[in-house]
Amino acid sequence: MTVTSAALGDLPPEAYHDAPWTRLLPWLAPYTPATARELTDLTPSPDWWLTESPALTTMTAEHEALCRHLARLFVVRHPTAAFGPSFPSVPRQLPLSTIATSSRVGTAFQRLQVQTVADLGQLSVRDLYDVRGTGQGTVEDAVTALVSAAIVRSGELVEWEHAGEDLESDAATPEVQLPPAQLQLLEDLSQLASWHHIRRRGKEPLLKVFIEDGVPEQIQEVALRLNSLTAADISAESGSADPVLEFTALLSELDDRQVRILRDRFLGRPPKTLAELASEFKVTRERVRQVEGKLKELLGRTFHFGTGIGNLLASLRTEIQPIAALDRLITLHPDLARDVPGVDAPLWLVLDRLDDYFEVTDGWAAAPDVTAAREQTRILLEDFATEHGLVDLAAVTASTAMPKAELVAWLSWCGYVLHNDQILTRTRSLNDHAAGLLAATGEPLKTEELHQEMGRETTIRSLANALAADDRFIRTDRSTWGLASWDVEEYTSIKQQIGLELAAAGGHIEISRLVESITSRFNVSPSSVQAYAGNGDYEIVDGVVRRREAPAAPRKAPSATRRLFRHGDVWKFRITVTRDHLRGSGFPLPSGVASLVGCNQGDVVELDSELGTQTIRWTGLQPASGTIKRFLDQMRAWEGRTAFLEFRPYGRFGLTLNQPLDPGAHPLVQALALVGAERVSDAEAAKATLAAAVDLPPDAKPRRILATYRQRGDDDVSALLEQVWTRQRHPWTGQEVGVDGQAETATSQTGLPRQVQDSTTNRADDVDDLGVEDGAVRDPAPTAQLEPEEEQSSSWLPVPAGFRSAGWIRPHEAEAAVLAYQLHTDVPVQDGDELAGWARYVDEDSKNVSEYPANVMLVRTRARGEKNVGWIRELEAFGITQACAEGRAVTVTGLNGETLGLVEYHTPGSEAAERFRSPTRLLRVNSPHTS
């Protein structure tokens, strides 16, 4: 006969050992109330395992609960300890079949090929985890059975066994004992049938058996019978208990104080504090907390799976994946809207407040909470996201159980932007938002249209400057923008023409006819037509082009997956530990992780680890990982810690925790921590490590590394790298100056040596401005005139009659001014690799342009800040570039042929060119308009 822990719990006190706990379970000896707080609340004695025996402790504690808690402590803290020395009082020759508490434990012992306790002597918890099909529940059951056997007197156990055998001998006909694996199969089928009844799927098949072609007819019939097996064939549907009556019955068993705490503390709107309740009851806050804790424990123990409330919660957690509108759930389960007598609250609120798996916020029900639901939604969207973070709404709708209208409402609640039935997932920065909007629109947009659609608090000019400084955008007209990845004219015309051809042909057309029709009328290649016909909105099936009917989630490579980083042969996926992880729930993974471990849709992959098999499955809408609770328990992790799932060579799995980082640490140090790398000795090594983490060569340039992190969606890492690898934004335009190419670090913050010095600190710049060598800077006069030279300069270098000197303008400044006039935007002035200033463009309707007949202000950058030099007209800038190109003086002539000025040319190396650091001086005609 099998001796179960439940049966042992019914033994009289004399059946238990009166020896100290530490003799029966020696691994308890090192623990104190301070180091094993999970044991102190089990009995009235705070140190019972040090001062009592099982015979005494079991008088005040339930056998099952006591053994279960001790087993969990052993599993978590002693995973490598051998069972023999850990449970010395269990008889060595005791058959394991007498202590196996369930068929799954018996199956595990059978697969280990052990029959007696002696056979377990050198094995450990980790050996149990290594058994195929064994999870944490089975391991806990097996250790619980050992604890039960350890605290019962061996003689009493044998007598109780023989008594059981006598009872069995009186039976009319002994039943044939099935092998444990077959017993387990029957139990599993029964439980699965019960679940199908709860989910209202009693007529759906329980199993799906696949067989090869050509098998014998008898085997085909076996598969047919198994595939037709339903829950109704296993067990009849039993009437579910009324959840409201169940809760009301529990209330009747509580005292007044417990009911008040339940109503005011758990269900209050808002809930009362511990201090308020302590004042009302005239007790300490700690006492109220104790009553609250015992009440929560009672509720969890009472409403387990199998009760009306437990079954309802289990069904809801299945339906809320990851989120569901409360109104829809109430329609499916009308009981949720019923008021619960005694607490004046609907059942959904009672479940929300009493159960950690269920949360309602703002009309949304989430399991376990909306934070986790948001994260699952983000992971799902990432699997569908394109290069610019665009997700097709139809594809996501097909991949969730939510109705489309409900999904749109949820995405809006989460802050996502929708445009043209496309979801924009990257809108944190101005540029990312614009790129997504253009990709969703599919054609170039004017700056004003972009600005209006984005609805952000920024000016049109700032938007234009930001787009001009970003390599992802190109200007397709004076004020129209597109994506650099587009061949704008070809892309637009081909895509639109395919749509027109399909409409004219009734929705289907052979690819050969389509190619011939379009290439005969447009200057495009057949390969381009075929490429567009098989991508995006269209697909080619059996040589026929049609609109794509069911968009599929793109399979992302590991190197393109957010939060997945490479370190040699190991890939690390970053997560934040949540309550869900700590409770033992599985969780979704990006398709890039599934691809990394070779898990295709419909597959289940098992990875080896030190704590048993780790499962990665893709049997639902998206890939998912099995529980990692055992790893977190071993590391004593808490909610909010950063952890890395490690995928190692040869199918090995592991988990590590990140140490909390000082928020004041250098950005490079913070970035290394976010990718799971160790701190390095210098900035160059950090750059190489960050490059390798996203599968780039170690010598990749900072611009490429930063762009890769941005494209993957690792905004937290890219934001840190921007602080190191990009210059500060200019205060006048908000535009980035550009990427330095090196990381400037500070030893006071990181310990990394300073790699970059300010290139302008030691630069001699005694002539900064358009004018004389004194470098004086003045605000622009109310004309288009640049700052004049002072009299001493004029006397040193005479000015021709009829002209006045406007200033010495360097060739690269004139080139930037010409480009600013052409692009209608600010253009940086580059002196070699250095930023020497800006050509600031001002729109036609600006107040400045009405006062000064020029659109560009030249600005020079020095170590001590920027200096406004003066305004320059387009014809003057062209004249300077022409003078430098031809090596001669050039007259500046107006549109009507009138002379506006003169550009003097001085040979490079001459005294004037060296003194004023420029070979060109701009002279303007002395006239009422210029003086």
CSV table of N, CA and C in Angstrom, one decimal, residues 516-644:
chain,number,residue,atom,x,y,z
A,516,GLU,N,5.2,42.5,-67.8
A,516,GLU,CA,5.2,43.0,-69.2
A,516,GLU,C,4.4,44.3,-69.2
A,517,SER,N,3.2,44.4,-68.5
A,517,SER,CA,2.4,45.6,-68.6
A,517,SER,C,3.1,46.8,-68.0
A,518,ILE,N,3.7,46.7,-66.9
A,518,ILE,CA,4.4,47.8,-66.2
A,518,ILE,C,5.7,48.2,-66.9
A,519,THR,N,6.5,47.3,-67.3
A,519,THR,CA,7.8,47.6,-67.9
A,519,THR,C,7.7,48.2,-69.3
A,520,SER,N,6.5,47.9,-69.9
A,520,SER,CA,6.3,48.4,-71.3
A,520,SER,C,5.9,49.9,-71.2
A,521,ARG,N,5.5,50.4,-70.1
A,521,ARG,CA,5.0,51.8,-69.9
A,521,ARG,C,5.9,52.6,-69.0
A,522,PHE,N,6.7,51.9,-68.2
A,522,PHE,CA,7.6,52.7,-67.2
A,522,PHE,C,9.0,52.2,-67.4
A,523,ASN,N,10.0,53.0,-67.1
A,523,ASN,CA,11.4,52.7,-67.2
A,523,ASN,C,11.8,52.0,-65.9
A,524,VAL,N,11.4,50.8,-65.6
A,524,VAL,CA,11.7,50.0,-64.5
A,524,VAL,C,12.1,48.6,-64.9
A,525,SER,N,12.9,48.0,-64.1
A,525,SER,CA,13.4,46.6,-64.4
A,525,SER,C,12.3,45.6,-64.0
A,526,PRO,N,12.3,44.4,-64.8
A,526,PRO,CA,11.4,43.4,-64.4
A,526,PRO,C,11.7,42.8,-63.0
A,527,SER,N,12.9,42.8,-62.6
A,527,SER,CA,13.2,42.3,-61.2
A,527,SER,C,12.6,43.2,-60.1
A,528,SER,N,12.6,44.5,-60.4
A,528,SER,CA,12.0,45.4,-59.4
A,528,SER,C,10.5,45.2,-59.3
A,529,VAL,N,9.8,45.0,-60.4
A,529,VAL,CA,8.4,44.8,-60.4
A,529,VAL,C,8.1,43.5,-59.6
A,530,GLN,N,8.9,42.4,-59.9
A,530,GLN,CA,8.7,41.2,-59.2
A,530,GLN,C,9.0,41.3,-57.7
A,531,ALA,N,10.0,42.1,-57.3
A,531,ALA,CA,10.3,42.3,-55.9
A,531,ALA,C,9.2,42.9,-55.2
A,532,TYR,N,8.6,44.0,-55.8
A,532,TYR,CA,7.5,44.7,-55.1
A,532,TYR,C,6.2,43.8,-55.1
A,533,ALA,N,6.0,43.0,-56.1
A,533,ALA,CA,4.9,42.1,-56.2
A,533,ALA,C,4.9,41.0,-55.1
A,534,GLY,N,6.1,40.7,-54.6
A,534,GLY,CA,6.2,39.6,-53.6
A,534,GLY,C,6.4,40.1,-52.2
A,535,ASN,N,6.3,41.4,-52.0
A,535,ASN,CA,6.5,42.0,-50.6
A,535,ASN,C,5.5,43.0,-50.3
A,536,GLY,N,5.5,43.4,-49.0
A,536,GLY,CA,4.6,44.4,-48.5
A,536,GLY,C,3.1,44.0,-48.6
A,537,ASP,N,2.3,44.7,-49.3
A,537,ASP,CA,0.9,44.5,-49.4
A,537,ASP,C,0.5,43.3,-50.4
A,538,TYR,N,1.6,42.8,-51.1
A,538,TYR,CA,1.3,41.9,-52.2
A,538,TYR,C,2.1,40.6,-51.9
A,539,GLU,N,1.6,39.5,-52.6
A,539,GLU,CA,2.3,38.2,-52.5
A,539,GLU,C,2.1,37.5,-53.8
A,540,ILE,N,3.1,36.6,-54.1
A,540,ILE,CA,3.0,35.7,-55.3
A,540,ILE,C,2.7,34.3,-54.9
A,541,VAL,N,1.6,33.7,-55.4
A,541,VAL,CA,1.3,32.4,-55.1
A,541,VAL,C,1.1,31.6,-56.4
A,542,ASP,N,1.9,30.6,-56.6
A,542,ASP,CA,1.8,29.8,-57.8
A,542,ASP,C,1.8,30.7,-59.1
A,543,GLY,N,2.7,31.7,-59.1
A,543,GLY,CA,2.9,32.5,-60.3
A,543,GLY,C,1.8,33.6,-60.4
A,544,VAL,N,0.9,33.7,-59.4
A,544,VAL,CA,-0.2,34.7,-59.5
A,544,VAL,C,0.0,35.7,-58.4
A,545,VAL,N,-0.1,37.0,-58.8
A,545,VAL,CA,0.0,38.1,-57.8
A,545,VAL,C,-1.3,38.4,-57.2
A,546,ARG,N,-1.4,38.7,-55.9
A,546,ARG,CA,-2.6,39.1,-55.3
A,546,ARG,C,-2.3,39.9,-54.0
A,547,ARG,N,-3.3,40.5,-53.4
A,547,ARG,CA,-3.0,41.2,-52.2
A,547,ARG,C,-2.8,40.2,-51.1
A,548,ARG,N,-1.9,40.5,-50.2
A,548,ARG,CA,-1.6,39.6,-49.1
A,548,ARG,C,-2.8,39.5,-48.1
A,549,GLU,N,-3.2,38.3,-47.9
A,549,GLU,CA,-4.4,38.0,-47.1
A,549,GLU,C,-4.1,37.9,-45.6
A,550,ALA,N,-3.0,37.3,-45.2
A,550,ALA,CA,-2.7,37.0,-43.8
A,550,ALA,C,-1.3,37.4,-43.5
A,551,PRO,N,-1.0,38.6,-43.1
A,551,PRO,CA,0.4,39.0,-42.9
A,551,PRO,C,1.0,38.1,-41.8
A,552,ALA,N,2.2,37.7,-42.0
A,552,ALA,CA,2.8,36.8,-41.0
A,552,ALA,C,3.9,37.6,-40.2
A,553,ALA,N,4.1,37.2,-39.0
A,553,ALA,CA,5.1,37.9,-38.2
A,553,ALA,C,6.5,37.6,-38.7
A,554,PRO,N,7.3,38.6,-39.1
A,554,PRO,CA,8.6,38.4,-39.6
A,554,PRO,C,9.5,37.7,-38.6
A,555,ARG,N,10.3,36.8,-39.0
A,555,ARG,CA,11.3,36.1,-38.1
A,555,ARG,C,12.5,37.0,-38.0
A,556,LYS,N,12.8,37.5,-36.8
A,556,LYS,CA,13.9,38.4,-36.7
A,556,LYS,C,15.1,37.6,-36.3
A,557,ALA,N,16.3,38.0,-36.8
A,557,ALA,CA,17.5,37.4,-36.5
A,557,ALA,C,17.9,37.8,-35.0
A,558,PRO,N,18.6,36.9,-34.3
A,558,PRO,CA,19.0,37.3,-33.0
A,558,PRO,C,19.7,38.7,-32.9
A,559,SER,N,20.5,39.0,-33.9
A,559,SER,CA,21.3,40.2,-33.8
A,559,SER,C,20.4,41.5,-34.0
A,560,ALA,N,19.1,41.3,-34.5
A,560,ALA,CA,18.2,42.4,-34.7
A,560,ALA,C,17.1,42.4,-33.6
A,561,THR,N,17.3,41.6,-32.5
A,561,THR,CA,16.3,41.5,-31.5
A,561,THR,C,16.6,42.4,-30.3
A,562,ARG,N,15.7,43.2,-29.9
A,562,ARG,CA,15.9,44.1,-28.8
A,562,ARG,C,16.2,43.3,-27.5
A,563,ARG,N,17.1,43.8,-26.7
A,563,ARG,CA,17.5,43.3,-25.4
A,563,ARG,C,18.2,41.9,-25.5
A,564,LEU,N,18.6,41.5,-26.7
A,564,LEU,CA,19.4,40.2,-26.9
A,564,LEU,C,20.8,40.6,-27.3
A,565,PHE,N,21.8,40.2,-26.6
A,565,PHE,CA,23.2,40.6,-26.8
A,565,PHE,C,24.1,39.4,-26.8
A,566,ARG,N,25.1,39.6,-27.7
A,566,ARG,CA,26.1,38.5,-27.9
A,566,ARG,C,27.4,38.8,-27.1
A,567,HIS,N,27.9,37.7,-26.4
A,567,HIS,CA,29.2,37.8,-25.7
A,567,HIS,C,29.9,36.5,-26.0
A,568,GLY,N,30.7,36.6,-27.1
A,568,GLY,CA,31.4,35.4,-27.5
A,568,GLY,C,30.4,34.3,-28.0
A,569,ASP,N,30.4,33.1,-27.4
A,569,ASP,CA,29.5,32.1,-27.8
A,569,ASP,C,28.2,32.1,-27.0
A,570,VAL,N,28.1,33.1,-26.1
A,570,VAL,CA,26.9,33.2,-25.2
A,570,VAL,C,26.0,34.3,-25.7
A,571,TRP,N,24.7,34.1,-25.8
A,571,TRP,CA,23.8,35.2,-26.0
A,571,TRP,C,23.0,35.5,-24.7
A,572,LYS,N,22.8,36.7,-24.4
A,572,LYS,CA,22.1,37.1,-23.1
A,572,LYS,C,20.9,37.9,-23.5
A,573,PHE,N,19.8,37.5,-22.9
A,573,PHE,CA,18.5,38.3,-23.1
A,573,PHE,C,18.1,38.9,-21.8
A,574,ARG,N,18.0,40.2,-21.8
A,574,ARG,CA,17.7,41.0,-20.5
A,574,ARG,C,16.2,41.0,-20.2
A,575,ILE,N,15.9,40.7,-18.9
A,575,ILE,CA,14.5,40.9,-18.4
A,575,ILE,C,14.6,41.6,-17.1
A,576,THR,N,13.4,42.1,-16.7
A,576,THR,CA,13.2,42.6,-15.4
A,576,THR,C,12.4,41.7,-14.6
A,577,VAL,N,12.8,41.2,-13.4
A,577,VAL,CA,12.1,40.2,-12.6
A,577,VAL,C,10.8,40.8,-12.2
A,578,THR,N,9.7,40.0,-12.4
A,578,THR,CA,8.4,40.5,-12.0
A,578,THR,C,7.8,39.5,-11.0
A,579,ARG,N,6.6,39.9,-10.5
A,579,ARG,CA,5.9,38.9,-9.6
A,579,ARG,C,5.5,37.7,-10.4
A,580,ASP,N,5.3,37.8,-11.6
A,580,ASP,CA,4.9,36.7,-12.5
A,580,ASP,C,6.0,35.7,-12.5
A,581,HIS,N,7.3,36.1,-12.7
A,581,HIS,CA,8.4,35.2,-12.7
A,581,HIS,C,8.6,34.6,-11.3
A,582,LEU,N,8.5,35.3,-10.2
A,582,LEU,CA,8.7,34.8,-8.9
A,582,LEU,C,7.6,33.8,-8.5
A,583,ARG,N,6.4,33.9,-9.1
A,583,ARG,CA,5.4,32.9,-8.8
A,583,ARG,C,5.5,31.6,-9.6
A,584,GLY,N,6.4,31.6,-10.6
A,584,GLY,CA,6.6,30.4,-11.4
A,584,GLY,C,5.9,30.4,-12.7
A,585,SER,N,5.4,31.5,-13.2
A,585,SER,CA,4.7,31.5,-14.5
A,585,SER,C,5.6,31.5,-15.6
A,586,GLY,N,5.2,31.0,-16.8
A,586,GLY,CA,6.0,31.2,-18.0
A,586,GLY,C,5.8,32.6,-18.5
A,587,PHE,N,6.5,32.9,-19.5
A,587,PHE,CA,6.5,34.3,-20.0
A,587,PHE,C,6.9,34.3,-21.5
A,588,PRO,N,6.4,35.3,-22.3
A,588,PRO,CA,6.7,35.4,-23.7
A,588,PRO,C,8.1,35.8,-24.0
A,589,LEU,N,8.6,35.4,-25.2
A,589,LEU,CA,9.9,35.7,-25.7
A,589,LEU,C,9.8,36.2,-27.1
A,590,PRO,N,10.7,37.0,-27.5
A,590,PRO,CA,10.7,37.5,-28.9
A,590,PRO,C,11.1,36.3,-29.9
A,591,SER,N,10.7,36.4,-31.1
A,591,SER,CA,11.0,35.3,-32.0
A,591,SER,C,12.4,35.2,-32.3
A,592,GLY,N,13.2,36.3,-32.1
A,592,GLY,CA,14.7,36.2,-32.3
A,592,GLY,C,15.3,35.2,-31.3
A,593,VAL,N,14.8,35.1,-30.1
A,593,VAL,CA,15.3,34.2,-29.1
A,593,VAL,C,14.9,32.7,-29.5
A,594,ALA,N,13.7,32.6,-30.0
A,594,ALA,CA,13.3,31.2,-30.5
A,594,ALA,C,14.2,30.8,-31.6
A,595,SER,N,14.5,31.7,-32.5
A,595,SER,CA,15.3,31.4,-33.7
A,595,SER,C,16.7,31.0,-33.2
A,596,LEU,N,17.2,31.7,-32.1
A,596,LEU,CA,18.5,31.4,-31.6
A,596,LEU,C,18.6,30.0,-31.1
A,597,VAL,N,17.6,29.4,-30.5
A,597,VAL,CA,17.7,28.1,-29.9
A,597,VAL,C,17.1,27.0,-30.9
A,598,GLY,N,16.7,27.5,-32.1
A,598,GLY,CA,16.2,26.5,-33.1
A,598,GLY,C,14.7,26.1,-32.8
A,599,CYS,N,14.0,27.0,-32.2
A,599,CYS,CA,12.5,26.7,-32.0
A,599,CYS,C,11.7,27.3,-33.0
A,600,ASN,N,11.1,26.5,-33.9
A,600,ASN,CA,10.2,27.0,-34.9
A,600,ASN,C,8.8,26.9,-34.4
A,601,GLN,N,7.9,27.6,-35.2
A,601,GLN,CA,6.5,27.6,-34.8
A,601,GLN,C,5.9,26.2,-34.7
A,602,GLY,N,5.3,25.9,-33.6
A,602,GLY,CA,4.8,24.5,-33.3
A,602,GLY,C,5.7,23.6,-32.6
A,603,ASP,N,7.0,24.1,-32.4
A,603,ASP,CA,8.0,23.2,-31.7
A,603,ASP,C,8.1,23.5,-30.2
A,604,VAL,N,8.7,22.5,-29.5
A,604,VAL,CA,9.1,22.6,-28.1
A,604,VAL,C,10.6,22.2,-28.0
A,605,VAL,N,11.4,23.1,-27.5
A,605,VAL,CA,12.8,22.8,-27.4
A,605,VAL,C,13.2,22.8,-25.9
A,606,GLU,N,13.9,21.8,-25.5
A,606,GLU,CA,14.4,21.6,-24.1
A,606,GLU,C,15.9,21.9,-24.0
A,607,LEU,N,16.2,22.8,-23.1
A,607,LEU,CA,17.6,23.1,-22.9
A,607,LEU,C,18.1,22.6,-21.5
A,608,ASP,N,19.4,22.2,-21.5
A,608,ASP,CA,19.9,21.7,-20.2
A,608,ASP,C,20.4,22.8,-19.3
A,609,SER,N,20.3,22.6,-18.0
A,609,SER,CA,20.8,23.6,-17.1
A,609,SER,C,21.2,22.9,-15.8
A,610,GLU,N,21.8,23.6,-14.9
A,610,GLU,CA,22.2,23.1,-13.6
A,610,GLU,C,20.9,22.7,-12.7
A,611,LEU,N,19.8,23.3,-13.0
A,611,LEU,CA,18.6,23.1,-12.3
A,611,LEU,C,17.5,22.3,-13.1
A,612,GLY,N,18.0,21.5,-14.0
A,612,GLY,CA,17.0,20.7,-14.8
A,612,GLY,C,16.7,21.3,-16.1
A,613,THR,N,15.8,20.7,-16.8
A,613,THR,CA,15.4,21.1,-18.2
A,613,THR,C,14.7,22.5,-18.2
A,614,GLN,N,15.1,23.3,-19.1
A,614,GLN,CA,14.4,24.6,-19.3
A,614,GLN,C,13.8,24.5,-20.7
A,615,THR,N,12.4,24.8,-20.7
A,615,THR,CA,11.7,24.6,-21.9
A,615,THR,C,11.4,25.9,-22.6
A,616,ILE,N,11.6,25.9,-24.0
A,616,ILE,CA,11.2,27.0,-24.8
A,616,ILE,C,10.2,26.4,-25.8
A,617,ARG,N,9.0,27.0,-25.9
A,617,ARG,CA,8.0,26.5,-26.7
A,617,ARG,C,7.4,27.6,-27.6
A,618,TRP,N,6.9,27.2,-28.8
A,618,TRP,CA,6.2,28.1,-29.7
A,618,TRP,C,5.0,27.3,-30.2
A,619,THR,N,4.1,27.0,-29.2
A,619,THR,CA,2.9,26.3,-29.5
A,619,THR,C,1.7,27.2,-29.5
A,620,GLY,N,1.9,28.5,-29.2
A,620,GLY,CA,0.7,29.4,-29.2
A,620,GLY,C,1.0,30.5,-30.2
A,621,LEU,N,0.6,31.7,-29.8
A,621,LEU,CA,0.7,32.9,-30.7
A,621,LEU,C,2.1,33.4,-30.8
A,622,GLN,N,2.9,33.2,-29.8
A,622,GLN,CA,4.3,33.7,-29.8
A,622,GLN,C,5.1,32.8,-28.9
A,623,PRO,N,6.4,32.8,-29.1
A,623,PRO,CA,7.3,31.9,-28.3
A,623,PRO,C,7.2,32.3,-26.8
A,624,ALA,N,7.5,31.3,-26.0
A,624,ALA,CA,7.4,31.5,-24.5
A,624,ALA,C,8.4,30.6,-23.9
A,625,SER,N,8.8,31.0,-22.7
A,625,SER,CA,9.8,30.3,-21.8
A,625,SER,C,9.0,29.6,-20.7
A,626,GLY,N,9.5,28.5,-20.3
A,626,GLY,CA,8.9,27.9,-19.1
A,626,GLY,C,9.4,28.6,-17.8
A,627,THR,N,8.9,28.2,-16.7
A,627,THR,CA,9.2,28.9,-15.4
A,627,THR,C,10.7,29.0,-15.2
A,628,ILE,N,11.1,30.1,-14.6
A,628,ILE,CA,12.5,30.3,-14.1
A,628,ILE,C,12.5,30.5,-12.6
A,629,LYS,N,11.4,30.1,-11.9
A,629,LYS,CA,11.3,30.4,-10.5
A,629,LYS,C,12.5,29.7,-9.7
A,630,ARG,N,12.9,28.5,-10.1
A,630,ARG,CA,13.9,27.8,-9.3
A,630,ARG,C,15.2,28.5,-9.4
A,631,PHE,N,15.5,29.2,-10.5
A,631,PHE,CA,16.8,30.0,-10.6
A,631,PHE,C,16.7,31.2,-9.7
A,632,LEU,N,15.5,31.9,-9.7
A,632,LEU,CA,15.3,33.1,-9.0
A,632,LEU,C,15.3,32.8,-7.5
A,633,ASP,N,14.7,31.6,-7.1
A,633,ASP,CA,14.7,31.2,-5.7
A,633,ASP,C,16.1,31.0,-5.2
A,634,GLN,N,16.9,30.3,-6.0
A,634,GLN,CA,18.3,30.0,-5.6
A,634,GLN,C,19.1,31.3,-5.4
A,635,MET,N,18.8,32.3,-6.2
A,635,MET,CA,19.6,33.5,-6.2
A,635,MET,C,19.0,34.5,-5.2
A,636,ARG,N,17.8,34.2,-4.7
A,636,ARG,CA,17.1,35.0,-3.7
A,636,ARG,C,16.8,36.4,-4.4
A,637,ALA,N,16.3,36.3,-5.7
A,637,ALA,CA,16.0,37.5,-6.4
A,637,ALA,C,14.7,38.1,-5.9
A,638,TRP,N,14.6,39.4,-6.1
A,638,TRP,CA,13.4,40.1,-5.8
A,638,TRP,C,12.8,40.9,-7.0
A,639,GLU,N,11.6,41.3,-6.9
A,639,GLU,CA,10.9,42.0,-8.0
A,639,GLU,C,11.7,43.3,-8.3
A,640,GLY,N,11.8,43.5,-9.6
A,640,GLY,CA,12.5,44.7,-10.1
A,640,GLY,C,14.0,44.5,-10.4
A,641,ARG,N,14.6,43.4,-10.0
A,641,ARG,CA,16.0,43.1,-10.3
A,641,ARG,C,16.1,42.9,-11.8
A,642,THR,N,17.3,43.3,-12.4
A,642,THR,CA,17.6,43.0,-13.8
A,642,THR,C,18.3,41.6,-13.9
A,643,ALA,N,17.8,40.8,-14.8
A,643,ALA,CA,18.4,39.4,-14.9
A,643,ALA,C,18.6,39.2,-16.4
A,644,PHE,N,19.5,38.3,-16.7
A,644,PHE,CA,19.8,37.9,-18.1
A,644,PHE,C,19.6,36.4,-18.2
